[in-house]
Amino acid sequence: MDDRPGIGPSDAGDARVGGHRWRRPLIAGGVFVAGIAVWFGFSSWGVYHGLQNAKSSVESAVDAALGGDIRAAADAVADAESSAAGAVDSSESIPWRVLRSIPRVDAPFETVHQIAEVTRDLITDVAEPTVEAGSAFSLDTLVSPGGRIDVDLLRDAAPILADASAATRPLAEQAARIPEAGLSPVDNARVQVRDLTSQLVETLDEGADVAEILPAMLGADGPRNYFMAFQTPAEARGTGGLVGGFGVIEAENGVVAIDALASNNDIPYWEEYEPIDLGPEFATTYSFSDSVTTDIRNSNFSSHFPYTGRIWQSLWEQQSGQRVDGAIATDPIALSYVLEAIGPVTLPNGDVIDAGNIVDITLSSNYLRFADDNDARKQYLQDIASAVVAKMTGSIESPKELMTALSRAVSENRIAVWSDHPEEQAVLAGNAIGHTVADTSAPYAEVVINNHAGNKMDYYLRREIDYRAETCTGDTRKSTVTVRLHNDAPPEVVDYPRYVAGIMETRTENVPMGSNLPMVGLVATQGARLDRVTIDGHTAFPFRGTEIGHPVFQVRTAIPRGETVEIVFELTEPTAPGGAQTPIQPLVDTPTVTVDVPVCHA
């Protein structure tokens, strides 16, 4: 027995200090804290579990809707709504409300609560009514087994998408105001929700615009015709590559067909065409070529696709007498995405063309296979393009996969569309598919390569682009755009045919076989001044011009096989508000792009 004062057998578990009981209250307090911890842990799990389930259900709803199963989409949206509501309820539990009210502790709990609210409202106010209103729409119902697009259904979708965009916009604003939590996982979720809602508004706006103009473009109000060019990025041009082949697409009431394809020889460069006037800026910028508006081989030096579309329209009208309603461009990389979705095609000679071989065949090995017969090579390319287009415009087993492939190609600028109808072009110009030089004062750096060798060596060109600028003090700041170009051609290129690996210009006889000879252009920030441009450290003297209000600086260089050339543009540019834009020219490679440009504010 303990004989110390104040502790006896009756209260051995009830210790006192200075006459105050302490052990039992401590135990009781511990139990209370433990209970709070368990309750908080359970509610935290409820929030996390609810948000994760909501995310998974929304993804399932999108997949079901695109696949035509509207009932499954509606069920998935209902599951998402229930999960998101549960997450909000958990984040409004007593422990969470207490912790959200404690200064310097509240941030992550308040942030999670607001994330849950935006998620719930996004599902309740946008996803659910959109699925209900659009119950008649899916890719399976929109595209018939024969390949016809239901232009009436498409037109009916426009107001539904516009309403969904209007409902999403205030949620995007709410998401943008969610405070930082100071806790990495929570802040990552905050950024994801902010970006998701912002992108959703943009996507729905674009979808509504496209649904409004596409029926007319597909011939809902009368037949339409489009010049469709297949570009060859093995010989770089501003919009992607040399026009190797083309056809005329006919669209009437949602049925799309293409005339027999032709090679660029069917708009012969040796004939005399009247040049189209695209304005003094264009004439000055491309003054190094006197045939840019009269020779289809040079018709797409500019990266601004509307210029190219107008040139193609002019040349085809002079050659055939037919005036087309617009122009479309694509390339073999885009076709590889399409073949991945629709499966391989078989040519008349039995060759099987699929997603894995079309790029190599059309941009490389085909030149060696038909080294002595250029006409046969062009016919072979026409056969490939005809087979792919025929399968695309026929019965499609999985419209969703085809749409995904086309969306990927558009996002990489590998499909471009121009319309001669102003109201349609206004919509196209504001979207990626318009492939325009943006009329913006924000920081801008678009590097444009044009092959000046007349060869096919850009199949081996590899690009690195680095855009850096100083901080936003003052009205202007220094910036640099560094372009590194590497010629990755194999050693055997020296034995390739001259039109593949040689230099066609007589003034460059000393450039070895297998070299790139690019004109490297920079479309810079509006109002920017070029201080200096160097090629491998040596000062160069550029051609100067203007493109949609942007200064353009172009220099020519040579890149022997296995070597790298570095071009550095040193600029003084305005400290204009907005994030830096670096549009990527669709060539064979996927360039490495680094941007370190602080965002300035108005």
PDB file of N, CA and C in Angstrom, residues 47 87 132 157 170 207 246 259 398 409 448:
ATOM      1  N   VAL A  47     -15.456  11.615 -47.381  1.00  0.00           N
ATOM      2  CA  VAL A  47     -15.227  12.649 -48.395  1.00  0.00           C
ATOM      3  C   VAL A  47     -14.395  12.090 -49.540  1.00  0.00           C
ATOM      4  N   ALA A  87     -20.124  13.051 -50.284  1.00  0.00           N
ATOM      5  CA  ALA A  87     -18.868  13.727 -49.954  1.00  0.00           C
ATOM      6  C   ALA A  87     -19.141  15.082 -49.316  1.00  0.00           C
ATOM      7  N   GLU A 132     -30.181  13.894 -69.600  1.00  0.00           N
ATOM      8  CA  GLU A 132     -31.623  13.779 -69.800  1.00  0.00           C
ATOM      9  C   GLU A 132     -32.064  14.464 -71.092  1.00  0.00           C
ATOM     10  N   ALA A 157     -28.629  19.465 -81.071  1.00  0.00           N
ATOM     11  CA  ALA A 157     -27.704  19.364 -79.936  1.00  0.00           C
ATOM     12  C   ALA A 157     -27.123  20.713 -79.538  1.00  0.00           C
ATOM     13  N   PRO A 170     -20.681  29.514 -64.043  1.00  0.00           N
ATOM     14  CA  PRO A 170     -20.563  29.973 -62.647  1.00  0.00           C
ATOM     15  C   PRO A 170     -19.823  28.985 -61.756  1.00  0.00           C
ATOM     16  N   GLY A 207     -18.290  22.880 -78.558  1.00  0.00           N
ATOM     17  CA  GLY A 207     -19.250  21.889 -79.036  1.00  0.00           C
ATOM     18  C   GLY A 207     -20.523  22.524 -79.538  1.00  0.00           C
ATOM     19  N   PHE A 246      -4.438  15.260-103.377  1.00  0.00           N
ATOM     20  CA  PHE A 246      -5.632  15.998-102.967  1.00  0.00           C
ATOM     21  C   PHE A 246      -6.854  15.336-103.580  1.00  0.00           C
ATOM     22  N   ASP A 259     -14.233  12.531-104.383  1.00  0.00           N
ATOM     23  CA  ASP A 259     -13.883  12.181-105.753  1.00  0.00           C
ATOM     24  C   ASP A 259     -12.547  11.454-105.757  1.00  0.00           C
ATOM     25  N   SER A 398     -16.944   1.508 -84.544  1.00  0.00           N
ATOM     26  CA  SER A 398     -16.865   2.232 -83.278  1.00  0.00           C
ATOM     27  C   SER A 398     -16.710   3.725 -83.545  1.00  0.00           C
ATOM     28  N   ALA A 409      -5.928  14.155 -83.509  1.00  0.00           N
ATOM     29  CA  ALA A 409      -5.283  14.772 -84.672  1.00  0.00           C
ATOM     30  C   ALA A 409      -5.519  16.280 -84.694  1.00  0.00           C
ATOM     31  N   VAL A 448       8.321  28.073 -87.120  1.00  0.00           N
ATOM     32  CA  VAL A 448       7.792  27.519 -88.368  1.00  0.00           C
ATOM     33  C   VAL A 448       8.965  27.118 -89.267  1.00  0.00           C
TER      34      VAL A 448
END
